[in-house]
CSV table of C-alpha atoms in Angstrom, one decimal:
chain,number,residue,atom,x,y,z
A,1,UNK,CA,67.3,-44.1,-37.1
A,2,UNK,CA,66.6,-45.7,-33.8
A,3,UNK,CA,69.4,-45.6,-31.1
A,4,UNK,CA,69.4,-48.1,-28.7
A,5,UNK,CA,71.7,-48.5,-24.9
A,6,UNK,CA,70.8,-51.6,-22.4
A,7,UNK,CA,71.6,-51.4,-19.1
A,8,UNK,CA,71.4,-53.7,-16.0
A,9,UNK,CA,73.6,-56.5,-17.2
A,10,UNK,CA,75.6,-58.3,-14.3
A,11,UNK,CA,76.6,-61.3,-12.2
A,12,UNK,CA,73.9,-62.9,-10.3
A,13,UNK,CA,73.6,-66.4,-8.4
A,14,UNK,CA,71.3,-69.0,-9.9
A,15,UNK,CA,67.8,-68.1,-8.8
A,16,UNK,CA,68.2,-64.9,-8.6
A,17,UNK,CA,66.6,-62.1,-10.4
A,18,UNK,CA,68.0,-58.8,-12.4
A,19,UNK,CA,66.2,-56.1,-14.0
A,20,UNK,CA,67.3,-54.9,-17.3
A,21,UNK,CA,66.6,-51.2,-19.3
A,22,UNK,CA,66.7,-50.5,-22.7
A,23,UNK,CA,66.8,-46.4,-23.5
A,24,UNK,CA,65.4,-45.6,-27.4
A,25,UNK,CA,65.7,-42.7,-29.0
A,26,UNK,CA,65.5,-41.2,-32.5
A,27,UNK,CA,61.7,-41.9,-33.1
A,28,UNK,CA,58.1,-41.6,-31.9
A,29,UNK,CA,59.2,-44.2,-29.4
A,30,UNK,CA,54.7,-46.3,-29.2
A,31,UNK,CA,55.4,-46.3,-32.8
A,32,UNK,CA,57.4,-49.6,-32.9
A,33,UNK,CA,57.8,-52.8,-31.2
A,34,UNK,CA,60.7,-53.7,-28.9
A,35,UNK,CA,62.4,-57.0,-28.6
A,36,UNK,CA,65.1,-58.9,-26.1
A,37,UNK,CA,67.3,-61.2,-27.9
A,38,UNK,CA,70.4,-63.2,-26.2
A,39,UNK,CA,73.5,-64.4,-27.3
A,40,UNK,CA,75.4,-66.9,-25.2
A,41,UNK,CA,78.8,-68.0,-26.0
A,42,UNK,CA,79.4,-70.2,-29.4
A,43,UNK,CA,75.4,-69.8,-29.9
A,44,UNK,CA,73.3,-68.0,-32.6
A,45,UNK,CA,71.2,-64.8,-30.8
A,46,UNK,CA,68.3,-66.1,-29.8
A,47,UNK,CA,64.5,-64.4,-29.5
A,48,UNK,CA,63.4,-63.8,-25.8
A,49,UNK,CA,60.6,-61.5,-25.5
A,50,UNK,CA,59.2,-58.6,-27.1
A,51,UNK,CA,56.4,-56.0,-26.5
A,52,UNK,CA,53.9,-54.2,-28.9
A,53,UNK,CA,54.2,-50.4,-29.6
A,54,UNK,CA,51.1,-49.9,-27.4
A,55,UNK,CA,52.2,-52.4,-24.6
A,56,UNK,CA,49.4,-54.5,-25.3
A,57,UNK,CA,50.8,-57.6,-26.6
A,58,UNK,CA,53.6,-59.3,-25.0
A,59,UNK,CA,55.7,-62.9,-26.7
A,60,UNK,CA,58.0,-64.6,-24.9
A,61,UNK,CA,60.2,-67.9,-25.8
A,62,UNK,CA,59.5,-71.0,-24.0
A,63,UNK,CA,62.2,-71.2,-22.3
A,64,UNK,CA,61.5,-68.3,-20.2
A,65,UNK,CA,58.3,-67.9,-19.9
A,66,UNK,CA,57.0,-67.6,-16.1
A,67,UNK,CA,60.2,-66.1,-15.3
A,68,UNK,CA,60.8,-63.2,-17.5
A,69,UNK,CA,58.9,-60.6,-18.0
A,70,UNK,CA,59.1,-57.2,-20.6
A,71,UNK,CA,57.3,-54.1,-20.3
A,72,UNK,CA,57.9,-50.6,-21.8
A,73,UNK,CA,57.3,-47.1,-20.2
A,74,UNK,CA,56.8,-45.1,-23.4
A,75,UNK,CA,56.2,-41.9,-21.4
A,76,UNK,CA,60.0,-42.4,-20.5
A,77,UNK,CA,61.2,-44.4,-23.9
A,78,UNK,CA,62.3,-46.9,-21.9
A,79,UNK,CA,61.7,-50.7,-22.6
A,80,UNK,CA,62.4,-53.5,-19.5
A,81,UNK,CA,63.1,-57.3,-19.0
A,82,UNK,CA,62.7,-58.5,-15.5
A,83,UNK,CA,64.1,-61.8,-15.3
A,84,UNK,CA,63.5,-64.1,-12.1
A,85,UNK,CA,64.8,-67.6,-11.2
A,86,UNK,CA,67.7,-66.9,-13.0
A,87,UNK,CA,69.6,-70.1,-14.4
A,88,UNK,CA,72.8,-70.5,-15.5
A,89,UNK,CA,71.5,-71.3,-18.9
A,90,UNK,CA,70.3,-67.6,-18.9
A,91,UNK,CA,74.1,-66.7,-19.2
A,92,UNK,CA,74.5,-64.5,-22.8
A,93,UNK,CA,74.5,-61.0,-23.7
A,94,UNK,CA,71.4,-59.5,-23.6
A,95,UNK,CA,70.3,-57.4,-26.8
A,96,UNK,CA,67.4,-54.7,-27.2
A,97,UNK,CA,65.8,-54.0,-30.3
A,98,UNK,CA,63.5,-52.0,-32.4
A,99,UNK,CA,61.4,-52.9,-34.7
A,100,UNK,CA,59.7,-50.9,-37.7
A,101,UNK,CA,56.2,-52.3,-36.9
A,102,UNK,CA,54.3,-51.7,-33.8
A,103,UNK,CA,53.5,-55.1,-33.7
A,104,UNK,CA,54.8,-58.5,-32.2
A,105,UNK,CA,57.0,-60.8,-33.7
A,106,UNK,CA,57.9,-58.8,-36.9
A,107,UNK,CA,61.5,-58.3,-38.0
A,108,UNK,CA,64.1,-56.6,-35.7
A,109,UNK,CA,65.8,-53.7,-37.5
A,110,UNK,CA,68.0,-51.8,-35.0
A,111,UNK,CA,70.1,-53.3,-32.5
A,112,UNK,CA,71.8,-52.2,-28.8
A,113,UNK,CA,75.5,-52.9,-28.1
A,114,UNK,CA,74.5,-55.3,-25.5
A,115,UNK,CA,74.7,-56.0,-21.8
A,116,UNK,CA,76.1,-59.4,-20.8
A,117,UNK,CA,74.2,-61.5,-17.9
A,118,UNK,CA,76.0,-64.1,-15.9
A,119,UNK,CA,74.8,-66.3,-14.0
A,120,UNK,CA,76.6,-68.2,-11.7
A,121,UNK,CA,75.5,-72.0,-10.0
């Protein structure tokens, strides 16, 4: 079992940036990949970025690419996602997740509660 607890959520003006954390615990933490997925109101979660075990690879979805960016500190178990030029668009809650392969893009096994982001025009 992975356990999973975001931080960083807030309220931010449009164009500006926020910095969330993700704490893992419960496994060789540079064993598995870790994702950020969103949820905004009356919408499906959604795939935002995600990181391989290593750090090496990074994915992002189109829409925020050039302003989000995720990193992992697996020293510290810790996984980020710096977002910048923040748009109301970007308004959801803001899920971490684990993954039983070290690698990109797989399946997403083990979920966070959440942090919600809102951004305000």
């Amino acid at each position: 079992q992975v356990q999973l607890v975001e931080s960083g959520g807030g309220l931010v003006q449009a164009g500006g940036s926020l910095r969330l954390s993700c704490a893992a615990s419960g496994r060789t933490f540079s064993n598995f990949a870790m994702g950020w997925f969103r949820q905004a109101p009356g919408k499906e979660r959604d795939f935002v970025a995600d990181v391989s075990g290593s750090g090496g690879s990074t994915s992002y979805a189109d829409s925020v690419k050039g302003r989000f960016s995720i990193s992992r500190d697996n020293a510290k178990g810790l996984v980020y996602l710096q977002m910048n030029s923040l748009k109301p668009e970007d308004t959801a809650v803001y899920y971490c997740a684990a993954s039983r392969f070290s690698v990109i893009r797989a399946t997403y096994d083990y979920w966070g509660q959440g942090t919600r982001v809102t951004v305000s025009s």
